[in-house]
Amino acid sequence: MDAVQDEAAGKRARGLDRAFEILDFLRHKRQALKPNEIAAQIGAPRSSVYELVNLLLRNGILEFTGGEGRVYLGRKLYFLGAAYENHFDFTRECEATLEHLADETRETAQFCMLDGNKYTVVRMREGARPFRISTDIGQSVPIPWTASGRLLVAHLSDQEILNFIPPEDFRLPSSEWLEPQTFIAEVRHAEREGFFTFNSIVDSFTHCFAVPVRDDEGHIAGTLCLVTPRDDGLANRDRYLACLKKAAADLNQTPTRQKRA
């Protein structure tokens, strides 16, 4: 009897994992797809994907859109996200901080976090420059491609970093290979300095700044970033870093967080 129950529990767990895989896949694709297209692209049995898609449709997690049976993320996810934001103060508190940073520096300001073993921009405010620098909010990017990545994995040991980051993510957009040990050395440098800056690996025209934002227990929960035109970033490096560090310190000391702590 116990073996039967364990098997049933295992099937439910695998089904739940597959459902999250479907949701993550649609989020990354950013387009509505037919269930058979989803099954083919994630390498899953059509029957199980159809069953899970119907379950997610019934619960509003997915919705039909675009015709011909295509499905995409449903509106219930918006309400779940809103409930999460209401509980998780960081994202709401960051809105005012990013607005102030963008006004003060005239540069694009971002709040970034880890999404599994990838980096993502959670909130952003564009600067006042005619030259616009923008990033798709919620888009997953390999950690080694980012300034923030050097800070977001600093709590891990060297071996844990190698286990955490997929090996293929050390292949840069230029097709150059970033040696993992070079990346780890940069992580340790960022950890000691409390910030990281570099000429962007993704965009040859920009310079990136990142400082840590810590949770109530002192762990790095995210980063505040500035993305600037390369020449301006290098010319204003000290001032921009000072603005970022002050903003992160103020964010860590906001009244709602002090009350919660």
PDB file of C-alpha atoms in Angstrom:
ATOM      1  CA  MET A   1       0.000   0.000   0.000  1.00  0.00           C
ATOM      2  CA  ASP A   2       2.809   2.396   0.943  1.00  0.00           C
ATOM      3  CA  ALA A   3       4.536   1.683  -2.359  1.00  0.00           C
ATOM      4  CA  VAL A   4       1.356   2.553  -4.279  1.00  0.00           C
ATOM      5  CA  GLN A   5       0.973   5.802  -2.322  1.00  0.00           C
ATOM      6  CA  ASP A   6       4.629   6.702  -2.901  1.00  0.00           C
ATOM      7  CA  GLU A   7       4.218   6.083  -6.617  1.00  0.00           C
ATOM      8  CA  ALA A   8       1.094   8.255  -6.756  1.00  0.00           C
ATOM      9  CA  ALA A   9       2.874  11.022  -4.835  1.00  0.00           C
ATOM     10  CA  GLY A  10       5.801  10.784  -7.228  1.00  0.00           C
ATOM     11  CA  LYS A  11       3.508  11.122 -10.252  1.00  0.00           C
ATOM     12  CA  ARG A  12       1.846  14.193  -8.735  1.00  0.00           C
ATOM     13  CA  ALA A  13       5.241  15.748  -8.042  1.00  0.00           C
ATOM     14  CA  ARG A  14       6.410  15.080 -11.589  1.00  0.00           C
ATOM     15  CA  GLY A  15       3.161  16.533 -12.931  1.00  0.00           C
ATOM     16  CA  LEU A  16       3.669  19.661 -10.828  1.00  0.00           C
ATOM     17  CA  ASP A  17       7.244  20.004 -12.086  1.00  0.00           C
ATOM     18  CA  ARG A  18       5.991  19.638 -15.660  1.00  0.00           C
ATOM     19  CA  ALA A  19       3.302  22.284 -15.120  1.00  0.00           C
ATOM     20  CA  PHE A  20       5.901  24.776 -13.901  1.00  0.00           C
ATOM     21  CA  GLU A  21       8.081  23.853 -16.860  1.00  0.00           C
ATOM     22  CA  ILE A  22       5.206  24.736 -19.203  1.00  0.00           C
ATOM     23  CA  LEU A  23       4.662  28.091 -17.472  1.00  0.00           C
ATOM     24  CA  ASP A  24       8.362  28.956 -17.533  1.00  0.00           C
ATOM     25  CA  PHE A  25       8.602  27.929 -21.176  1.00  0.00           C
ATOM     26  CA  LEU A  26       5.747  30.248 -22.178  1.00  0.00           C
ATOM     27  CA  ARG A  27       7.235  33.073 -20.130  1.00  0.00           C
ATOM     28  CA  HIS A  28      10.554  32.763 -21.944  1.00  0.00           C
ATOM     29  CA  LYS A  29       8.952  32.379 -25.388  1.00  0.00           C
ATOM     30  CA  ARG A  30       6.730  35.444 -24.853  1.00  0.00           C
ATOM     31  CA  GLN A  31       4.112  34.114 -27.292  1.00  0.00           C
ATOM     32  CA  ALA A  32       1.007  31.939 -27.360  1.00  0.00           C
ATOM     33  CA  LEU A  33       1.546  28.366 -28.584  1.00  0.00           C
ATOM     34  CA  LYS A  34      -0.494  25.244 -29.239  1.00  0.00           C
ATOM     35  CA  PRO A  35      -0.140  22.429 -26.675  1.00  0.00           C
ATOM     36  CA  ASN A  36       1.467  20.141 -29.262  1.00  0.00           C
ATOM     37  CA  GLU A  37       4.049  22.863 -30.023  1.00  0.00           C
ATOM     38  CA  ILE A  38       4.812  23.165 -26.323  1.00  0.00           C
ATOM     39  CA  ALA A  39       5.179  19.403 -25.991  1.00  0.00           C
ATOM     40  CA  ALA A  40       7.554  19.199 -28.943  1.00  0.00           C
ATOM     41  CA  GLN A  41       9.754  22.056 -27.771  1.00  0.00           C
ATOM     42  CA  ILE A  42      10.097  20.940 -24.148  1.00  0.00           C
ATOM     43  CA  GLY A  43      10.444  17.279 -25.104  1.00  0.00           C
ATOM     44  CA  ALA A  44       7.398  16.071 -23.161  1.00  0.00           C
ATOM     45  CA  PRO A  45       4.677  13.533 -24.049  1.00  0.00           C
ATOM     46  CA  ARG A  46       1.757  15.213 -25.797  1.00  0.00           C
ATOM     47  CA  SER A  47      -0.784  13.445 -23.631  1.00  0.00           C
ATOM     48  CA  SER A  48       0.653  14.759 -20.370  1.00  0.00           C
ATOM     49  CA  VAL A  49       1.054  18.285 -21.774  1.00  0.00           C
ATOM     50  CA  TYR A  50      -2.559  18.334 -23.023  1.00  0.00           C
ATOM     51  CA  GLU A  51      -3.766  17.100 -19.633  1.00  0.00           C
ATOM     52  CA  LEU A  52      -1.786  19.738 -17.735  1.00  0.00           C
ATOM     53  CA  VAL A  53      -2.729  22.541 -20.131  1.00  0.00           C
ATOM     54  CA  ASN A  54      -6.431  21.713 -19.656  1.00  0.00           C
ATOM     55  CA  LEU A  55      -5.960  21.738 -15.878  1.00  0.00           C
ATOM     56  CA  LEU A  56      -4.184  25.100 -16.010  1.00  0.00           C
ATOM     57  CA  LEU A  57      -6.886  26.497 -18.305  1.00  0.00           C
ATOM     58  CA  ARG A  58      -9.644  25.432 -15.905  1.00  0.00           C
ATOM     59  CA  ASN A  59      -7.881  27.287 -13.089  1.00  0.00           C
ATOM     60  CA  GLY A  60      -7.166  30.468 -15.037  1.00  0.00           C
ATOM     61  CA  ILE A  61      -3.402  29.967 -14.962  1.00  0.00           C
ATOM     62  CA  LEU A  62      -3.435  29.692 -18.754  1.00  0.00           C
ATOM     63  CA  GLU A  63      -5.853  31.290 -21.235  1.00  0.00           C
ATOM     64  CA  PHE A  64      -6.729  30.711 -24.881  1.00  0.00           C
ATOM     65  CA  THR A  65      -5.388  33.506 -27.054  1.00  0.00           C
ATOM     66  CA  GLY A  66      -4.485  34.020 -30.709  1.00  0.00           C
ATOM     67  CA  GLY A  67      -6.862  31.397 -32.096  1.00  0.00           C
ATOM     68  CA  GLU A  68      -6.301  27.803 -33.232  1.00  0.00           C
ATOM     69  CA  GLY A  69      -6.119  26.529 -29.657  1.00  0.00           C
ATOM     70  CA  ARG A  70      -3.066  28.563 -28.686  1.00  0.00           C
ATOM     71  CA  VAL A  71      -2.556  29.219 -24.990  1.00  0.00           C
ATOM     72  CA  TYR A  72      -0.603  31.751 -22.970  1.00  0.00           C
ATOM     73  CA  LEU A  73      -0.179  32.840 -19.363  1.00  0.00           C
ATOM     74  CA  GLY A  74      -3.517  33.645 -17.710  1.00  0.00           C
ATOM     75  CA  ARG A  75      -4.715  36.634 -15.742  1.00  0.00           C
ATOM     76  CA  LYS A  76      -4.775  34.724 -12.461  1.00  0.00           C
ATOM     77  CA  LEU A  77      -0.988  34.899 -12.515  1.00  0.00           C
ATOM     78  CA  TYR A  78      -1.308  38.685 -12.398  1.00  0.00           C
ATOM     79  CA  PHE A  79      -3.413  38.489  -9.239  1.00  0.00           C
ATOM     80  CA  LEU A  80      -0.990  36.022  -7.673  1.00  0.00           C
ATOM     81  CA  GLY A  81       1.879  38.368  -8.532  1.00  0.00           C
ATOM     82  CA  ALA A  82       0.033  41.315  -7.023  1.00  0.00           C
ATOM     83  CA  ALA A  83      -0.499  39.367  -3.803  1.00  0.00           C
ATOM     84  CA  TYR A  84       3.200  38.509  -3.730  1.00  0.00           C
ATOM     85  CA  GLU A  85       4.198  42.146  -4.214  1.00  0.00           C
ATOM     86  CA  ASN A  86       1.862  43.179  -1.431  1.00  0.00           C
ATOM     87  CA  HIS A  87       3.720  40.825   0.900  1.00  0.00           C
ATOM     88  CA  PHE A  88       7.236  41.321  -0.482  1.00  0.00           C
ATOM     89  CA  ASP A  89       8.028  44.973   0.221  1.00  0.00           C
ATOM     90  CA  PHE A  90      11.253  45.212  -1.782  1.00  0.00           C
ATOM     91  CA  THR A  91       9.625  45.630  -5.178  1.00  0.00           C
ATOM     92  CA  ARG A  92       7.195  48.322  -4.031  1.00  0.00           C
ATOM     93  CA  GLU A  93       9.850  50.201  -2.083  1.00  0.00           C
ATOM     94  CA  CYS A  94      12.177  50.098  -5.070  1.00  0.00           C
ATOM     95  CA  GLU A  95       9.817  52.133  -7.252  1.00  0.00           C
ATOM     96  CA  ALA A  96      10.581  55.416  -5.454  1.00  0.00           C
ATOM     97  CA  THR A  97      14.275  54.557  -5.167  1.00  0.00           C
ATOM     98  CA  LEU A  98      14.619  53.894  -8.896  1.00  0.00           C
ATOM     99  CA  GLU A  99      12.735  57.072  -9.762  1.00  0.00           C
ATOM    100  CA  HIS A 100      15.067  59.094  -7.533  1.00  0.00           C
ATOM    101  CA  LEU A 101      18.172  57.420  -9.015  1.00  0.00           C
ATOM    102  CA  ALA A 102      17.032  58.037 -12.579  1.00  0.00           C
ATOM    103  CA  ASP A 103      16.286  61.696 -11.797  1.00  0.00           C
ATOM    104  CA  GLU A 104      19.558  62.218  -9.940  1.00  0.00           C
ATOM    105  CA  THR A 105      21.842  60.622 -12.528  1.00  0.00           C
ATOM    106  CA  ARG A 106      19.716  60.930 -15.697  1.00  0.00           C
ATOM    107  CA  GLU A 107      20.655  57.289 -16.340  1.00  0.00           C
ATOM    108  CA  THR A 108      18.594  54.081 -16.528  1.00  0.00           C
ATOM    109  CA  ALA A 109      18.115  52.597 -13.052  1.00  0.00           C
ATOM    110  CA  GLN A 110      17.174  48.971 -12.368  1.00  0.00           C
ATOM    111  CA  PHE A 111      16.382  46.589  -9.540  1.00  0.00           C
ATOM    112  CA  CYS A 112      17.572  43.079 -10.377  1.00  0.00           C
ATOM    113  CA  MET A 113      17.303  39.628  -8.811  1.00  0.00           C
ATOM    114  CA  LEU A 114      18.014  35.967  -9.489  1.00  0.00           C
ATOM    115  CA  ASP A 115      15.333  33.912 -11.219  1.00  0.00           C
ATOM    116  CA  GLY A 116      16.453  30.355 -10.575  1.00  0.00           C
ATOM    117  CA  ASN A 117      19.960  30.189 -12.044  1.00  0.00           C
ATOM    118  CA  LYS A 118      19.443  33.230 -14.258  1.00  0.00           C
ATOM    119  CA  TYR A 119      19.487  37.019 -13.785  1.00  0.00           C
ATOM    120  CA  THR A 120      16.434  39.171 -14.417  1.00  0.00           C
ATOM    121  CA  VAL A 121      15.417  42.831 -14.242  1.00  0.00           C
ATOM    122  CA  VAL A 122      12.466  43.191 -11.862  1.00  0.00           C
ATOM    123  CA  ARG A 123      11.903  46.964 -11.991  1.00  0.00           C
ATOM    124  CA  MET A 124      13.311  49.734 -14.180  1.00  0.00           C
ATOM    125  CA  ARG A 125      13.172  53.495 -14.648  1.00  0.00           C
ATOM    126  CA  GLU A 126      14.617  55.008 -17.806  1.00  0.00           C
ATOM    127  CA  GLY A 127      16.813  58.063 -17.535  1.00  0.00           C
ATOM    128  CA  ALA A 128      16.236  61.502 -19.011  1.00  0.00           C
ATOM    129  CA  ARG A 129      18.785  61.154 -21.815  1.00  0.00           C
ATOM    130  CA  PRO A 130      17.619  61.247 -25.451  1.00  0.00           C
ATOM    131  CA  PHE A 131      19.696  58.052 -25.868  1.00  0.00           C
ATOM    132  CA  ARG A 132      17.450  55.377 -24.346  1.00  0.00           C
ATOM    133  CA  ILE A 133      18.784  52.235 -22.720  1.00  0.00           C
ATOM    134  CA  SER A 134      16.118  49.694 -21.878  1.00  0.00           C
ATOM    135  CA  THR A 135      15.837  46.040 -20.946  1.00  0.00           C
ATOM    136  CA  ASP A 136      12.874  43.689 -21.064  1.00  0.00           C
ATOM    137  CA  ILE A 137      11.644  43.300 -17.508  1.00  0.00           C
ATOM    138  CA  GLY A 138      11.456  39.646 -16.516  1.00  0.00           C
ATOM    139  CA  GLN A 139      13.695  38.379 -19.308  1.00  0.00           C
ATOM    140  CA  SER A 140      16.150  35.752 -18.070  1.00  0.00           C
ATOM    141  CA  VAL A 141      19.828  36.379 -18.828  1.00  0.00           C
ATOM    142  CA  PRO A 142      22.877  34.231 -18.013  1.00  0.00           C
ATOM    143  CA  ILE A 143      24.434  35.354 -14.740  1.00  0.00           C
ATOM    144  CA  PRO A 144      28.013  35.732 -16.077  1.00  0.00           C
ATOM    145  CA  TRP A 145      26.814  38.280 -18.653  1.00  0.00           C
ATOM    146  CA  THR A 146      25.867  40.821 -15.969  1.00  0.00           C
ATOM    147  CA  ALA A 147      27.506  43.101 -13.417  1.00  0.00           C
ATOM    148  CA  SER A 148      24.827  42.144 -10.887  1.00  0.00           C
ATOM    149  CA  GLY A 149      25.647  38.464 -11.335  1.00  0.00           C
ATOM    150  CA  ARG A 150      28.991  38.965  -9.600  1.00  0.00           C
ATOM    151  CA  LEU A 151      27.140  40.074  -6.460  1.00  0.00           C
ATOM    152  CA  LEU A 152      24.081  37.831  -6.596  1.00  0.00           C
ATOM    153  CA  VAL A 153      26.128  34.615  -6.295  1.00  0.00           C
ATOM    154  CA  ALA A 154      28.726  35.960  -3.839  1.00  0.00           C
ATOM    155  CA  HIS A 155      27.171  34.001  -0.952  1.00  0.00           C
ATOM    156  CA  LEU A 156      28.044  30.707  -2.677  1.00  0.00           C
ATOM    157  CA  SER A 157      31.348  28.865  -2.451  1.00  0.00           C
ATOM    158  CA  ASP A 158      33.471  28.571  -5.588  1.00  0.00           C
ATOM    159  CA  GLN A 159      32.281  25.027  -6.213  1.00  0.00           C
ATOM    160  CA  GLU A 160      28.660  25.959  -5.520  1.00  0.00           C
ATOM    161  CA  ILE A 161      28.939  28.698  -8.165  1.00  0.00           C
ATOM    162  CA  LEU A 162      30.217  26.176 -10.703  1.00  0.00           C
ATOM    163  CA  ASN A 163      27.392  23.784  -9.800  1.00  0.00           C
ATOM    164  CA  PHE A 164      24.767  26.548  -9.924  1.00  0.00           C
ATOM    165  CA  ILE A 165      25.572  28.237 -13.251  1.00  0.00           C
ATOM    166  CA  PRO A 166      25.013  26.115 -16.381  1.00  0.00           C
ATOM    167  CA  PRO A 167      28.365  25.621 -18.162  1.00  0.00           C
ATOM    168  CA  GLU A 168      26.969  26.988 -21.432  1.00  0.00           C
ATOM    169  CA  ASP A 169      26.212  30.331 -19.720  1.00  0.00           C
ATOM    170  CA  PHE A 170      29.938  31.125 -19.685  1.00  0.00           C
ATOM    171  CA  ARG A 171      29.719  31.451 -23.472  1.00  0.00           C
ATOM    172  CA  LEU A 172      29.294  35.202 -24.013  1.00  0.00           C
ATOM    173  CA  PRO A 173      27.081  36.854 -26.679  1.00  0.00           C
ATOM    174  CA  SER A 174      30.222  37.494 -28.734  1.00  0.00           C
ATOM    175  CA  SER A 175      30.851  33.705 -28.709  1.00  0.00           C
ATOM    176  CA  GLU A 176      33.946  34.278 -26.567  1.00  0.00           C
ATOM    177  CA  TRP A 177      34.425  31.940 -23.612  1.00  0.00           C
ATOM    178  CA  LEU A 178      34.576  33.456 -20.120  1.00  0.00           C
ATOM    179  CA  GLU A 179      36.785  31.245 -17.977  1.00  0.00           C
ATOM    180  CA  PRO A 180      34.778  30.208 -14.884  1.00  0.00           C
ATOM    181  CA  GLN A 181      37.780  30.887 -12.645  1.00  0.00           C
ATOM    182  CA  THR A 182      37.996  34.432 -14.038  1.00  0.00           C
ATOM    183  CA  PHE A 183      34.315  34.913 -13.230  1.00  0.00           C
ATOM    184  CA  ILE A 184      34.796  33.550  -9.709  1.00  0.00           C
ATOM    185  CA  ALA A 185      37.726  35.917  -9.144  1.00  0.00           C
ATOM    186  CA  GLU A 186      35.466  38.807 -10.181  1.00  0.00           C
ATOM    187  CA  VAL A 187      32.767  37.552  -7.789  1.00  0.00           C
ATOM    188  CA  ARG A 188      35.229  37.593  -4.889  1.00  0.00           C
ATOM    189  CA  HIS A 189      36.455  41.055  -5.884  1.00  0.00           C
ATOM    190  CA  ALA A 190      32.876  42.354  -6.001  1.00  0.00           C
ATOM    191  CA  GLU A 191      32.193  40.746  -2.623  1.00  0.00           C
ATOM    192  CA  ARG A 192      35.171  42.558  -1.057  1.00  0.00           C
ATOM    193  CA  GLU A 193      34.454  45.907  -2.692  1.00  0.00           C
ATOM    194  CA  GLY A 194      30.687  45.858  -2.203  1.00  0.00           C
ATOM    195  CA  PHE A 195      30.006  46.762  -5.842  1.00  0.00           C
ATOM    196  CA  PHE A 196      30.877  45.783  -9.405  1.00  0.00           C
ATOM    197  CA  THR A 197      31.214  47.844 -12.573  1.00  0.00           C
ATOM    198  CA  PHE A 198      32.224  46.903 -16.098  1.00  0.00           C
ATOM    199  CA  ASN A 199      31.746  47.644 -19.765  1.00  0.00           C
ATOM    200  CA  SER A 200      28.656  45.650 -20.694  1.00  0.00           C
ATOM    201  CA  ILE A 201      29.204  42.230 -22.213  1.00  0.00           C
ATOM    202  CA  VAL A 202      25.784  42.353 -23.885  1.00  0.00           C
ATOM    203  CA  ASP A 203      25.885  45.913 -25.271  1.00  0.00           C
ATOM    204  CA  SER A 204      29.191  47.374 -26.465  1.00  0.00           C
ATOM    205  CA  PHE A 205      27.945  50.953 -25.963  1.00  0.00           C
ATOM    206  CA  THR A 206      27.095  50.758 -22.248  1.00  0.00           C
ATOM    207  CA  HIS A 207      28.769  50.646 -18.851  1.00  0.00           C
ATOM    208  CA  CYS A 208      27.039  48.879 -15.947  1.00  0.00           C
ATOM    209  CA  PHE A 209      27.107  49.552 -12.195  1.00  0.00           C
ATOM    210  CA  ALA A 210      25.676  47.260  -9.491  1.00  0.00           C
ATOM    211  CA  VAL A 211      25.501  47.427  -5.691  1.00  0.00           C
ATOM    212  CA  PRO A 212      23.819  44.915  -3.359  1.00  0.00           C
ATOM    213  CA  VAL A 213      20.458  45.323  -1.659  1.00  0.00           C
ATOM    214  CA  ARG A 214      20.203  43.173   1.465  1.00  0.00           C
ATOM    215  CA  ASP A 215      17.240  41.541   3.180  1.00  0.00           C
ATOM    216  CA  ASP A 216      16.459  41.738   6.898  1.00  0.00           C
ATOM    217  CA  GLU A 217      18.998  39.002   7.643  1.00  0.00           C
ATOM    218  CA  GLY A 218      21.787  40.722   5.750  1.00  0.00           C
ATOM    219  CA  HIS A 219      21.737  38.453   2.696  1.00  0.00           C
ATOM    220  CA  ILE A 220      21.907  39.920  -0.805  1.00  0.00           C
ATOM    221  CA  ALA A 221      18.317  39.846  -2.064  1.00  0.00           C
ATOM    222  CA  GLY A 222      18.874  41.884  -5.203  1.00  0.00           C
ATOM    223  CA  THR A 223      20.910  44.689  -6.735  1.00  0.00           C
ATOM    224  CA  LEU A 224      20.435  48.309  -7.639  1.00  0.00           C
ATOM    225  CA  CYS A 225      21.984  49.076 -11.018  1.00  0.00           C
ATOM    226  CA  LEU A 226      22.728  51.884 -13.394  1.00  0.00           C
ATOM    227  CA  VAL A 227      23.110  51.256 -17.127  1.00  0.00           C
ATOM    228  CA  THR A 228      24.837  54.196 -18.781  1.00  0.00           C
ATOM    229  CA  PRO A 229      26.435  55.190 -22.070  1.00  0.00           C
ATOM    230  CA  ARG A 230      30.005  53.922 -21.794  1.00  0.00           C
ATOM    231  CA  ASP A 231      31.820  57.283 -21.897  1.00  0.00           C
ATOM    232  CA  ASP A 232      29.444  58.909 -19.409  1.00  0.00           C
ATOM    233  CA  GLY A 233      29.646  55.955 -17.044  1.00  0.00           C
ATOM    234  CA  LEU A 234      33.433  56.033 -16.977  1.00  0.00           C
ATOM    235  CA  ALA A 235      33.544  59.827 -16.589  1.00  0.00           C
ATOM    236  CA  ASN A 236      31.042  59.817 -13.691  1.00  0.00           C
ATOM    237  CA  ARG A 237      32.054  56.517 -12.082  1.00  0.00           C
ATOM    238  CA  ASP A 238      32.652  57.781  -8.539  1.00  0.00           C
ATOM    239  CA  ARG A 239      29.506  59.917  -8.416  1.00  0.00           C
ATOM    240  CA  TYR A 240      27.296  57.162  -9.813  1.00  0.00           C
ATOM    241  CA  LEU A 241      28.663  54.633  -7.336  1.00  0.00           C
ATOM    242  CA  ALA A 242      28.057  57.064  -4.467  1.00  0.00           C
ATOM    243  CA  CYS A 243      24.453  57.576  -5.619  1.00  0.00           C
ATOM    244  CA  LEU A 244      23.874  53.828  -5.863  1.00  0.00           C
ATOM    245  CA  LYS A 245      25.400  53.054  -2.467  1.00  0.00           C
ATOM    246  CA  LYS A 246      23.337  55.748  -0.764  1.00  0.00           C
ATOM    247  CA  ALA A 247      20.164  54.537  -2.475  1.00  0.00           C
ATOM    248  CA  ALA A 248      20.833  50.938  -1.379  1.00  0.00           C
ATOM    249  CA  ALA A 249      21.547  52.062   2.201  1.00  0.00           C
ATOM    250  CA  ASP A 250      18.348  54.131   2.288  1.00  0.00           C
ATOM    251  CA  LEU A 251      16.355  51.232   0.874  1.00  0.00           C
ATOM    252  CA  ASN A 252      17.672  48.914   3.593  1.00  0.00           C
ATOM    253  CA  GLN A 253      16.518  51.405   6.239  1.00  0.00           C
ATOM    254  CA  THR A 254      13.007  52.243   4.992  1.00  0.00           C
ATOM    255  CA  PRO A 255      10.368  52.437   7.754  1.00  0.00           C
ATOM    256  CA  THR A 256       8.324  49.480   6.478  1.00  0.00           C
ATOM    257  CA  ARG A 257      11.373  47.209   6.544  1.00  0.00           C
ATOM    258  CA  GLN A 258      12.430  48.404   9.980  1.00  0.00           C
ATOM    259  CA  LYS A 259       8.905  47.734  11.256  1.00  0.00           C
ATOM    260  CA  ARG A 260       8.849  44.283   9.681  1.00  0.00           C
ATOM    261  CA  ALA A 261      12.269  43.409  11.114  1.00  0.00           C
TER     262      ALA A 261
END
